[in-house]
mmCIF file of C-alpha atoms in Angstrom:
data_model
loop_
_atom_site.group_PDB
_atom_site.id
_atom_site.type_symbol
_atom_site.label_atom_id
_atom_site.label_comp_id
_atom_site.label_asym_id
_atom_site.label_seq_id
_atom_site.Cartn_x
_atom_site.Cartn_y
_atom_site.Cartn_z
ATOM 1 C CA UNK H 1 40.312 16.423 -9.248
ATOM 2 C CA UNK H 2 39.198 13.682 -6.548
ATOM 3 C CA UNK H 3 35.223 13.758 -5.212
ATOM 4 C CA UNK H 4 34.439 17.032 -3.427
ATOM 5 C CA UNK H 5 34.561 16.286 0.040
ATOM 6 C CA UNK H 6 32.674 17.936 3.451
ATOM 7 C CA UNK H 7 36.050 19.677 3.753
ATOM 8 C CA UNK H 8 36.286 21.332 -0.027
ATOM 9 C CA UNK H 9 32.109 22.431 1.221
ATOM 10 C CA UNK H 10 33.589 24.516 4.252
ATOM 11 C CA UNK H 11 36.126 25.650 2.547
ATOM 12 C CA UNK H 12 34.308 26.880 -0.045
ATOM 13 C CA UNK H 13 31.181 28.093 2.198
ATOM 14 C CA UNK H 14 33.616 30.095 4.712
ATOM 15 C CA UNK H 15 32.119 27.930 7.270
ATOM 16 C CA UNK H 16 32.988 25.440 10.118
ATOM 17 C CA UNK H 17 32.835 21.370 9.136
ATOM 18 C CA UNK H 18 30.467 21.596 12.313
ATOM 19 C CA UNK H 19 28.059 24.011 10.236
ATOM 20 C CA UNK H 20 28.179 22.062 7.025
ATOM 21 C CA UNK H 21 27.633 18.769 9.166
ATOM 22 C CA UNK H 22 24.186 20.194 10.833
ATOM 23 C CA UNK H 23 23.416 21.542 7.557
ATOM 24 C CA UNK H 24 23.659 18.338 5.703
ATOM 25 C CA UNK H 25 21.475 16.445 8.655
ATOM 26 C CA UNK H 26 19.188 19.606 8.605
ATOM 27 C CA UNK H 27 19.847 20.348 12.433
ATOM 28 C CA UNK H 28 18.819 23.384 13.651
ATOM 29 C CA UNK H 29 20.971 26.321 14.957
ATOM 30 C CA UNK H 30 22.522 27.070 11.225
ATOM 31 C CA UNK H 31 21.125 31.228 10.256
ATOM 32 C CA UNK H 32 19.407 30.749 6.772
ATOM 33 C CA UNK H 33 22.105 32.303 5.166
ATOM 34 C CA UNK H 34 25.043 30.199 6.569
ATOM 35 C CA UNK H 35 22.792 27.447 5.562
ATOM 36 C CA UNK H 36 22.080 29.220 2.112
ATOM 37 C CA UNK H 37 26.086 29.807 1.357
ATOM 38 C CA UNK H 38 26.730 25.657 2.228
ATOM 39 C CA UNK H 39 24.000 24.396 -0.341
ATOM 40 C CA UNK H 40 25.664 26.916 -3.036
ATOM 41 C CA UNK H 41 29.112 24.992 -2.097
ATOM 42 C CA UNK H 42 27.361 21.539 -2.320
ATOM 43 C CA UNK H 43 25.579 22.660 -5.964
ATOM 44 C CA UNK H 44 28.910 24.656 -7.146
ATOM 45 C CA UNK H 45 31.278 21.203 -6.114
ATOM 46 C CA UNK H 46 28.891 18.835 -7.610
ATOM 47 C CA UNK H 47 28.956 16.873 -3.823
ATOM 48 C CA UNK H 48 26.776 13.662 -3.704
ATOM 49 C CA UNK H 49 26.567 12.720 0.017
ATOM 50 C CA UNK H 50 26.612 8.922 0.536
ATOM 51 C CA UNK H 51 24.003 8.632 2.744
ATOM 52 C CA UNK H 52 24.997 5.022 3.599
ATOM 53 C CA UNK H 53 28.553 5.712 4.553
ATOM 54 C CA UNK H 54 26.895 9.021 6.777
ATOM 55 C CA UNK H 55 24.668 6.313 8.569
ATOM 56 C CA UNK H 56 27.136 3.901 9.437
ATOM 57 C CA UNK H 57 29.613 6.261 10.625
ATOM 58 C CA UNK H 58 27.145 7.624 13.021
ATOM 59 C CA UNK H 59 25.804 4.242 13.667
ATOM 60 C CA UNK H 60 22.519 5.056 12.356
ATOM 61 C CA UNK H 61 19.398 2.615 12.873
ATOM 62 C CA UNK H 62 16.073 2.828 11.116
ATOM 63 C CA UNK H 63 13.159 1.815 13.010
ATOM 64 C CA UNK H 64 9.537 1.191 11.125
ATOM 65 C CA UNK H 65 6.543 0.017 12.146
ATOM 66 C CA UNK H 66 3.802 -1.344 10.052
ATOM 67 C CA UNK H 67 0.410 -0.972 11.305
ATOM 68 C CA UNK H 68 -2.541 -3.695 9.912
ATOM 69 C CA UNK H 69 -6.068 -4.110 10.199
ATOM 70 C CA UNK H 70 -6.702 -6.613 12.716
ATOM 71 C CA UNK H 71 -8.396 -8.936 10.571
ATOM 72 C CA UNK H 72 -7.858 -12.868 8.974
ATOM 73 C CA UNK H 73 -8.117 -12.354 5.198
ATOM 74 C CA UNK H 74 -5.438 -14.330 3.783
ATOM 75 C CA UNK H 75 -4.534 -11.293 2.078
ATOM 76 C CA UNK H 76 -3.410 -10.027 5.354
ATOM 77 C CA UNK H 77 -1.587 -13.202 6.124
ATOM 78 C CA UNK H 78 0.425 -12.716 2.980
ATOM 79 C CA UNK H 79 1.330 -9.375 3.963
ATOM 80 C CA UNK H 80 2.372 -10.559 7.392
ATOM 81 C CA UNK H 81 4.598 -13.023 5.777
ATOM 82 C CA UNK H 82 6.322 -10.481 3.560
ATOM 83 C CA UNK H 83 7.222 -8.331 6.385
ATOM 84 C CA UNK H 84 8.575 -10.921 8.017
ATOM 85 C CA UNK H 85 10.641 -12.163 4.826
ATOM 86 C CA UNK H 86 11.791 -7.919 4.370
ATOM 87 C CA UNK H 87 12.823 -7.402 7.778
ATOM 88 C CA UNK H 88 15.632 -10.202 7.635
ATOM 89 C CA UNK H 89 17.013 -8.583 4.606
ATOM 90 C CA UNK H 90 16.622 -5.155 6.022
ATOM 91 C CA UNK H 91 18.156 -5.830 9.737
ATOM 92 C CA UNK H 92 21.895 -6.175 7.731
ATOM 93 C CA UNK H 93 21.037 -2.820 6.024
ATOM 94 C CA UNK H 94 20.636 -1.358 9.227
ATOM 95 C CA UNK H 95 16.808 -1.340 9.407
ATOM 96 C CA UNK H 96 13.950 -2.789 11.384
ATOM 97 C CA UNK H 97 10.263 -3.497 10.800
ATOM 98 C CA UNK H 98 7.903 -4.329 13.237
ATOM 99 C CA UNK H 99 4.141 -4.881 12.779
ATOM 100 C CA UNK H 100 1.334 -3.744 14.564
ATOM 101 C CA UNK H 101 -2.387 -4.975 14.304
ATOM 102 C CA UNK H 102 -4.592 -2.482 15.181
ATOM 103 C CA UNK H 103 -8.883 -2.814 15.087
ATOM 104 C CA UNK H 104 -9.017 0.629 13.250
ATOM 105 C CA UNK H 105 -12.816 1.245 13.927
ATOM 106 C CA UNK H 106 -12.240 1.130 17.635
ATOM 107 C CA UNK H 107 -10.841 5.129 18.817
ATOM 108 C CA UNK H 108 -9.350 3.306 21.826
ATOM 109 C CA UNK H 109 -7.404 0.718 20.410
ATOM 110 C CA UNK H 110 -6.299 4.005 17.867
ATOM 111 C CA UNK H 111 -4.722 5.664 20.719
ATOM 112 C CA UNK H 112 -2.973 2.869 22.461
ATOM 113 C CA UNK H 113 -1.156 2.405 18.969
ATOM 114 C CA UNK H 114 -0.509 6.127 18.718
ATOM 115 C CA UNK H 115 0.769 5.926 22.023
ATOM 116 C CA UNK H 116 3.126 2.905 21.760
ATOM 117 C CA UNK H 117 4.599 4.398 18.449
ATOM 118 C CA UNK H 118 5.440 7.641 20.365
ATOM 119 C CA UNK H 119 6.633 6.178 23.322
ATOM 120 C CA UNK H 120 9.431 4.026 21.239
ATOM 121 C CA UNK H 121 11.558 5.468 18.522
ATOM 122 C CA UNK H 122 10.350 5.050 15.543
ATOM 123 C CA UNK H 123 11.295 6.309 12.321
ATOM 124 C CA UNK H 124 8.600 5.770 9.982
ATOM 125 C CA UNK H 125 5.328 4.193 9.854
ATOM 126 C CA UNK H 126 3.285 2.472 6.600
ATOM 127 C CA UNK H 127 -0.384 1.987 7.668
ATOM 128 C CA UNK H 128 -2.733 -0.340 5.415
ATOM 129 C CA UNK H 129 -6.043 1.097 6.600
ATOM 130 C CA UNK H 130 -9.710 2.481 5.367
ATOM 131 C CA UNK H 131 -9.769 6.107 4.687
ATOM 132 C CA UNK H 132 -11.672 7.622 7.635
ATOM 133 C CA UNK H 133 -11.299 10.903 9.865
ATOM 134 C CA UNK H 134 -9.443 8.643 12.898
ATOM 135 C CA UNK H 135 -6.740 7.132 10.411
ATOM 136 C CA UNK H 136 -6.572 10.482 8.682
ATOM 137 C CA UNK H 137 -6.062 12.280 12.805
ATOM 138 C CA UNK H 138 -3.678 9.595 13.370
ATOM 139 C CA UNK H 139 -1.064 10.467 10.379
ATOM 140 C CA UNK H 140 -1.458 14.092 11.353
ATOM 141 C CA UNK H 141 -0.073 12.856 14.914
ATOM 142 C CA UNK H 142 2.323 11.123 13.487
ATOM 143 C CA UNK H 143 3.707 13.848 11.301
ATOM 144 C CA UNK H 144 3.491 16.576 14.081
ATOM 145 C CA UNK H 145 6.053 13.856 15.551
ATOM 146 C CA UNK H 146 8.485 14.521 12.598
ATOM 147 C CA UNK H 147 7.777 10.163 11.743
ATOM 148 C CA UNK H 148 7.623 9.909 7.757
ATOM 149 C CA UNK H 149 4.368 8.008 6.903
ATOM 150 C CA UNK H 150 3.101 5.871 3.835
ATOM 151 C CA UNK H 151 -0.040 4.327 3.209
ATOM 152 C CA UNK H 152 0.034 1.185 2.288
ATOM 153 C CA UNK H 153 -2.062 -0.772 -0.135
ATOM 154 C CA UNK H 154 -5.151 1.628 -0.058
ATOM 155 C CA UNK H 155 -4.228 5.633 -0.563
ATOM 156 C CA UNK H 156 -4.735 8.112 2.095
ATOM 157 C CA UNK H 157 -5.278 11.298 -0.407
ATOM 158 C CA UNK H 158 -6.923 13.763 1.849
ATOM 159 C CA UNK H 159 -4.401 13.110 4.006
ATOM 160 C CA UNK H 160 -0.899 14.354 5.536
ATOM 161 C CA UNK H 161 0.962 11.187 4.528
ATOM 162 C CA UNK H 162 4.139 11.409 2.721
ATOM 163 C CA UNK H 163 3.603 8.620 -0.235
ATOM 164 C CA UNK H 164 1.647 5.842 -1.079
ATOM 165 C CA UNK H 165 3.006 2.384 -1.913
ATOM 166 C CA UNK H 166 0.189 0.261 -4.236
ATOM 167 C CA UNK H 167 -0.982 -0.277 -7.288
ATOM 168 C CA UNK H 168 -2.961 1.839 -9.336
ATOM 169 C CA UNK H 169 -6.384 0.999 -7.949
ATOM 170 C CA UNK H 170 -8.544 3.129 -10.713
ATOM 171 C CA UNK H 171 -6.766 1.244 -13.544
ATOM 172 C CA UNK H 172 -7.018 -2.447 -11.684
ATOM 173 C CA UNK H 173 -10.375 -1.603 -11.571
ATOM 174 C CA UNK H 174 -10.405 -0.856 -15.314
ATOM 175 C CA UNK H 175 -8.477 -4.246 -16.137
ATOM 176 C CA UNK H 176 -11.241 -5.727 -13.807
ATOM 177 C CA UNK H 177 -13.835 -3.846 -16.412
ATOM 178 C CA UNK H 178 -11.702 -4.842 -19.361
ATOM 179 C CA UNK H 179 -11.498 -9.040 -18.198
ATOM 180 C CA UNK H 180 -15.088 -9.236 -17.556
ATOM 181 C CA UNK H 181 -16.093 -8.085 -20.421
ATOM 182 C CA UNK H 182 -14.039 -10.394 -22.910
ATOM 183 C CA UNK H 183 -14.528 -13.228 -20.332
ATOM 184 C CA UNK H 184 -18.215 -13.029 -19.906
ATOM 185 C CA UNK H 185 -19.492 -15.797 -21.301
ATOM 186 C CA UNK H 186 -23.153 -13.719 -22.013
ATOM 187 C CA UNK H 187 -24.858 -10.468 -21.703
ATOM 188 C CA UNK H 188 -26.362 -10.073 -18.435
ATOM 189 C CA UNK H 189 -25.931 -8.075 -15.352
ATOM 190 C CA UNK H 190 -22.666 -8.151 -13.019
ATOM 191 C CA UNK H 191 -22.659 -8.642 -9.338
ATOM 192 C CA UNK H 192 -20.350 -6.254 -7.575
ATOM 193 C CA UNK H 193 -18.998 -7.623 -4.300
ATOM 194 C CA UNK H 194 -16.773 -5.380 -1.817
ATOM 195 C CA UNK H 195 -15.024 -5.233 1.709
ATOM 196 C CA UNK H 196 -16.018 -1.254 2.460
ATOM 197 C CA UNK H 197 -16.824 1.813 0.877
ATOM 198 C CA UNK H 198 -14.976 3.427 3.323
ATOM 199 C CA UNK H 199 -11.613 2.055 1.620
ATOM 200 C CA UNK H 200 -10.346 4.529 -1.347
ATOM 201 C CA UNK H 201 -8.839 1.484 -3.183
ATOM 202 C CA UNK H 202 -12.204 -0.160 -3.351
ATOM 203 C CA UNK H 203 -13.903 3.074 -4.346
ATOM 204 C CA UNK H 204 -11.320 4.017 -7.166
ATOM 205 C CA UNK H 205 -11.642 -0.234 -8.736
ATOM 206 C CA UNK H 206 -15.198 0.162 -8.529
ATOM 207 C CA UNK H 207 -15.083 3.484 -10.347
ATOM 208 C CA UNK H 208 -12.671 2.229 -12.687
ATOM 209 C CA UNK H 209 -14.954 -0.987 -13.259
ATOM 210 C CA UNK H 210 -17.941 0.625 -14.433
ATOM 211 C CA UNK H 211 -16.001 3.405 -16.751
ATOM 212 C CA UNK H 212 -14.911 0.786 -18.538
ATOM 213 C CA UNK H 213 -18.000 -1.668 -18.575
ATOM 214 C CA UNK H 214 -20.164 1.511 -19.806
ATOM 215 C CA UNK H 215 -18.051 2.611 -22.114
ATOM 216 C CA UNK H 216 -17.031 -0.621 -24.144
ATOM 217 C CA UNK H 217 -19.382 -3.262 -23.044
ATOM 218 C CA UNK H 218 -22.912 -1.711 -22.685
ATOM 219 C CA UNK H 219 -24.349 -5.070 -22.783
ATOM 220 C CA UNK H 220 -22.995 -6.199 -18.941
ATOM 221 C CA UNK H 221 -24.865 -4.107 -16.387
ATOM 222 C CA UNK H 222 -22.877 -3.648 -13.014
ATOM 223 C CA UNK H 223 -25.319 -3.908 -10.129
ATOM 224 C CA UNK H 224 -24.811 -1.747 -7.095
ATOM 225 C CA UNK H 225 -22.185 -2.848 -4.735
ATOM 226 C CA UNK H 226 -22.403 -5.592 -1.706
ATOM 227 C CA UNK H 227 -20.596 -5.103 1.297
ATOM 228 C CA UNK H 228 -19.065 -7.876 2.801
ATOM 229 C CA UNK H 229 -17.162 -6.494 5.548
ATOM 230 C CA UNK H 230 -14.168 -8.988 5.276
ATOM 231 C CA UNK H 231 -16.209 -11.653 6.417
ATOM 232 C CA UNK H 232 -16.563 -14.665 4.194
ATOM 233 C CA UNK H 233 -20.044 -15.570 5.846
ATOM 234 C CA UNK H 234 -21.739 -11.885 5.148
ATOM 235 C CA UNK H 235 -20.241 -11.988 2.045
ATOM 236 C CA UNK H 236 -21.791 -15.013 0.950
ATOM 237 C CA UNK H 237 -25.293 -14.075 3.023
ATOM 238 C CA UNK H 238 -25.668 -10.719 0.652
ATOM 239 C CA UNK H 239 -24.467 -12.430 -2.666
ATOM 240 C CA UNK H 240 -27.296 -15.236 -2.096
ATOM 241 C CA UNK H 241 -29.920 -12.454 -1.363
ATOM 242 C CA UNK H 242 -28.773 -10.520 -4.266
ATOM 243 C CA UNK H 243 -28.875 -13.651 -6.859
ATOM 244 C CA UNK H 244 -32.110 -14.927 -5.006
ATOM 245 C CA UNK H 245 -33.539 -11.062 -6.350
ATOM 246 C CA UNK H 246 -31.995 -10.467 -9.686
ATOM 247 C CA UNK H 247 -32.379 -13.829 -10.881
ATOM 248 C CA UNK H 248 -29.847 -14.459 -12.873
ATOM 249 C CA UNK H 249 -25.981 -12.769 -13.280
ATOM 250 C CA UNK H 250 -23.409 -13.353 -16.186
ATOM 251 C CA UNK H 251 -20.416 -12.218 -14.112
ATOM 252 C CA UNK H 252 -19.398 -11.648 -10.468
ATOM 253 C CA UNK H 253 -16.708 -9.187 -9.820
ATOM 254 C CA UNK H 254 -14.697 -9.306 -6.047
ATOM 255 C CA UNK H 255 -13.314 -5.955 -5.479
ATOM 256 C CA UNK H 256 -11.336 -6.843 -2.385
ATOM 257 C CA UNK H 257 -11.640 -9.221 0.533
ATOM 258 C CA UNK H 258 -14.283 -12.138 0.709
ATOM 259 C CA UNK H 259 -13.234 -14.546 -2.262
ATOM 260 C CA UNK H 260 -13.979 -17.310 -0.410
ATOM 261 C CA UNK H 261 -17.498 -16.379 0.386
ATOM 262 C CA UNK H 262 -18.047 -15.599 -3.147
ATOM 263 C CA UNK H 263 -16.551 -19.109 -4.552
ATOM 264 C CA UNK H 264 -18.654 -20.849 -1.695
ATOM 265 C CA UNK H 265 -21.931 -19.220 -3.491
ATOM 266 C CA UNK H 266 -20.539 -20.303 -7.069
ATOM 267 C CA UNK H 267 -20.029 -23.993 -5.857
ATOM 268 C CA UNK H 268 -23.017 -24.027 -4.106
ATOM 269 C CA UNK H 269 -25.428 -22.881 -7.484
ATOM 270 C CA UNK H 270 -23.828 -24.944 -9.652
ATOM 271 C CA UNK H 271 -22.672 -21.786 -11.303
ATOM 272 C CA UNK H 272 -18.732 -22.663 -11.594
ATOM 273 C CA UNK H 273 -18.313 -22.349 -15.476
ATOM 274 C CA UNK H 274 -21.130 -20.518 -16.089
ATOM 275 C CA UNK H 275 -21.011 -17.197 -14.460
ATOM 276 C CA UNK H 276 -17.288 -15.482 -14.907
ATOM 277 C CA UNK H 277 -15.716 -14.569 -11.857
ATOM 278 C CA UNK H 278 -12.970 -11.818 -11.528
ATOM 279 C CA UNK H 279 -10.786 -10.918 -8.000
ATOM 280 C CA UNK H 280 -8.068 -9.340 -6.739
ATOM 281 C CA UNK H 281 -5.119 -10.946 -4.545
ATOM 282 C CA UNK H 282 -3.399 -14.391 -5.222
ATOM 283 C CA UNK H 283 -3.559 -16.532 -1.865
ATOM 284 C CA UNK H 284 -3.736 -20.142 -1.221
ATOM 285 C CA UNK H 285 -7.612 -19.700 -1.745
ATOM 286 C CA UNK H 286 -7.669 -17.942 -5.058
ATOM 287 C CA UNK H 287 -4.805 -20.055 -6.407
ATOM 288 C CA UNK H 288 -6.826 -23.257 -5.548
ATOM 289 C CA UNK H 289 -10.518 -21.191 -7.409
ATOM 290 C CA UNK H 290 -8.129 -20.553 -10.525
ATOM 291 C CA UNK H 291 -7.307 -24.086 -10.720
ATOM 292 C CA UNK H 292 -10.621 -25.638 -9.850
ATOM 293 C CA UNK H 293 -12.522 -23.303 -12.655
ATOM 294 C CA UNK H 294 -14.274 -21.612 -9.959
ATOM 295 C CA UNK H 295 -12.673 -18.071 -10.609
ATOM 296 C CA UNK H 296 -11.402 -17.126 -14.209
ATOM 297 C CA UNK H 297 -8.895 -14.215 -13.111
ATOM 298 C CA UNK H 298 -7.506 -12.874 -10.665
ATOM 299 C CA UNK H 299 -5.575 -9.503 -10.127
ATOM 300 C CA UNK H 300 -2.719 -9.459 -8.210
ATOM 301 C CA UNK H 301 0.009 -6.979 -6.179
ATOM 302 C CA UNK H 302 3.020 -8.561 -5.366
ATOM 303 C CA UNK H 303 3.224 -7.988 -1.551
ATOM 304 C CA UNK H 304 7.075 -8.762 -1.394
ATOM 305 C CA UNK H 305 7.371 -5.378 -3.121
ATOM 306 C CA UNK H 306 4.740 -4.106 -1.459
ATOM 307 C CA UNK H 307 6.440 -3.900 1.636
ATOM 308 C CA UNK H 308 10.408 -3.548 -0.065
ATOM 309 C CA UNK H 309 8.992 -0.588 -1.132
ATOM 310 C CA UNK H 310 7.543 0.630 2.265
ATOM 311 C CA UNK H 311 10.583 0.345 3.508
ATOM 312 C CA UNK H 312 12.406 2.436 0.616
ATOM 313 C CA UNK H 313 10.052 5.287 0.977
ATOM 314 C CA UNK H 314 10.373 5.473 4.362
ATOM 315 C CA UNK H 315 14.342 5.494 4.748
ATOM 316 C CA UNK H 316 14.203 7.972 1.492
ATOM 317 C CA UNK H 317 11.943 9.890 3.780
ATOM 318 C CA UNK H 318 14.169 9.498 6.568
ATOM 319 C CA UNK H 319 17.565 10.682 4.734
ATOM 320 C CA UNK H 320 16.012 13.452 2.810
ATOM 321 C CA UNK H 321 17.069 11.497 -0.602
ATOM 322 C CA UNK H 322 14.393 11.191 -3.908
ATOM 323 C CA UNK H 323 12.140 8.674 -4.435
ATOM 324 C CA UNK H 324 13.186 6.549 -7.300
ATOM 325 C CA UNK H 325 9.721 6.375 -8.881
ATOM 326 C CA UNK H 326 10.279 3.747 -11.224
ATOM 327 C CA UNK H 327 11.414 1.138 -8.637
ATOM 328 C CA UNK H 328 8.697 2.265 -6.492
ATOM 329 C CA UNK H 329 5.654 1.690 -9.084
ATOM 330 C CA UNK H 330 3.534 -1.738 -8.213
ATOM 331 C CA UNK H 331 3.051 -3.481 -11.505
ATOM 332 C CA UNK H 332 -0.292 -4.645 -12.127
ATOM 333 C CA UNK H 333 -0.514 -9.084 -12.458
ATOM 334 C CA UNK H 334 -2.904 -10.543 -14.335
ATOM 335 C CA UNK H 335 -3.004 -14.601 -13.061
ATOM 336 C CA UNK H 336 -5.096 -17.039 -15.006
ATOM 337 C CA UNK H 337 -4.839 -20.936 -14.215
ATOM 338 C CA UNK H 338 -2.572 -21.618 -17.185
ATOM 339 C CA UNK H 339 -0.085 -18.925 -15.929
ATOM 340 C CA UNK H 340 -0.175 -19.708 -12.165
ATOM 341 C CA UNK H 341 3.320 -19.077 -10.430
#
């Protein structure tokens, strides 16, 4: 016997090829039982819908947005750059990203993005954002607007949003906890420098950090965290105050954005071989710290599949189809100097 077909379904279900169509799109007008007696037929046959074939026939398109801090981190730049790269792939597969910079602290700006997303037709949205009650308001919008969401980079727990696409930010923050403490050079205390509180992925490395510094290296103290607000110049302003105050640190630990406030510090001391510097994020910067000694290790998501697997989530969304979990997981990179890429 060939593959089960939508005709063998309505056959089977008593039913119209009509009624199994809406059913299989989950359109509305089908009574729950109709709808009840087709999925019986579909688990009875063994049918596997090819989503693909569906979407061409009905000339299907796929329209995502990707919404990004308005801000200059070269962090951001790389993501940029792999959206770019993705959506030239993804326009043959019948799919389209477009990005969207957004200042997320400003309500206004907030709902002139929430307003251009409704007005168009969009699909799906990925937002890399700080977890705060405007971001968490505007995924609630979004998903009263039947638009599949996924947060991006940092996780949006408390949140309606469908998935989240990024590493595991507790355990980088443990292999932060884990490097420093076999590359620290000396016992001493730790300088912890970060972009936000607000942002869950900084919370959960910091967290992650000291569980592990506590628990196996007792002899590196982690002082409480800076905030450098992505900017490079605060960043460096509150690392000098906090040196000029301890004293003296054996390791500096960047939880996010301002690397190149930190290394400016480093160079500036004299400290570059002497104090053990970990980050997060390979750019042009941290490459060029790895190589000049500066920084020891660095972290690193890949943001290609960072935003592949945006996109995956999002169509899966779209199409009603699983999540293939294993694709989907962001492998944690450690990058030293002799392994650069």
């Amino acid at each position: 016997m060939g593959k089960p077909t939508v005709h063998d379904i309505a056959r089977e279900a008593g039913v119209s090829l009509a009624t199994v169509d809406r059913v299989l799109n989950a359109r509305p007008g089908v009574r729950e039982k109709t709808a009840a007696r087709v999925h019986t037929a579909i688990e009875k046959l063994g049918y596997v819908r090819d989503i693909y074939a569906a979407n061409l026939a009905r000339q299907r398109n796929y329209n995502f947005v990707f919404i990004l801090p308005d801000g200059q981190s070269q962090f951001l730049h790389s993501m940029r750059d792999a959206i770019a790269e993705a959506r030239v792939g993804l326009l043959a597969d019948r799919s389209d990203i477009r990005t969207i910079t957004v200042q997320l602290r400003d309500p206004a700006a907030m709902i002139r993005t929430m307003h251009r997303i409704e007005h168009a037709r969009v699909d799906g949205v990925a937002i890399l954002a700080s977890e705060t009650p405007m971001v968490r308001d505007m995924i609630a919008h979004f998903k009263e607007r039947g638009i599949s969401v996924v947060a991006l980079v940092t996780d949006q727990p408390n949140s309606e949003r469908d998935h989240f696409v990024g590493i595991d930010n507790l355990a980088a923050g443990r292999t932060a906890g884990h490097l420093m403490g076999r590359f620290a050079r000396r016992p001493g205390r730790v300088a912890v420098v970060l972009n936000t509180t607000q942002a869950r992925d900084m919370v959960d490395r910091r967290l992650g950090f000291d569980e592990v510094l506590t628990r196996d290296f007792p002899h590196l103290v982690a002082l409480p965290s800076l905030e450098g607000r992505d900017d490079h110049e605060r960043t460096a302003q509150v690392l000098n105050a906090c040196l000029d105050s301890v004293g003296d640190v054996s390791g500096i630990y960047c939880v996010g954005a301002g690397m190149r406030g930190v290394t400016q510090v480093v160079a500036a001391r004299g400290l570059t071989g002497k104090v053990t510097v970990v980050g997060h994020d390979l750019t042009p910067h941290t490459r060029a710290a790895l190589e000049a000694g500066t920084v020891d290790v660095i972290i690193n998501q890949n943001t290609g599949h960072l935003v592949r697997s945006a996109a995956r989530v999002l169509r899966a969304r779209c199409d009603g189809a699983p999540v293939i979990a294993s694709q989907e997981k962001i492998r944690i990179e450690i990058v030293l100097k002799e392994n650069l890429p």
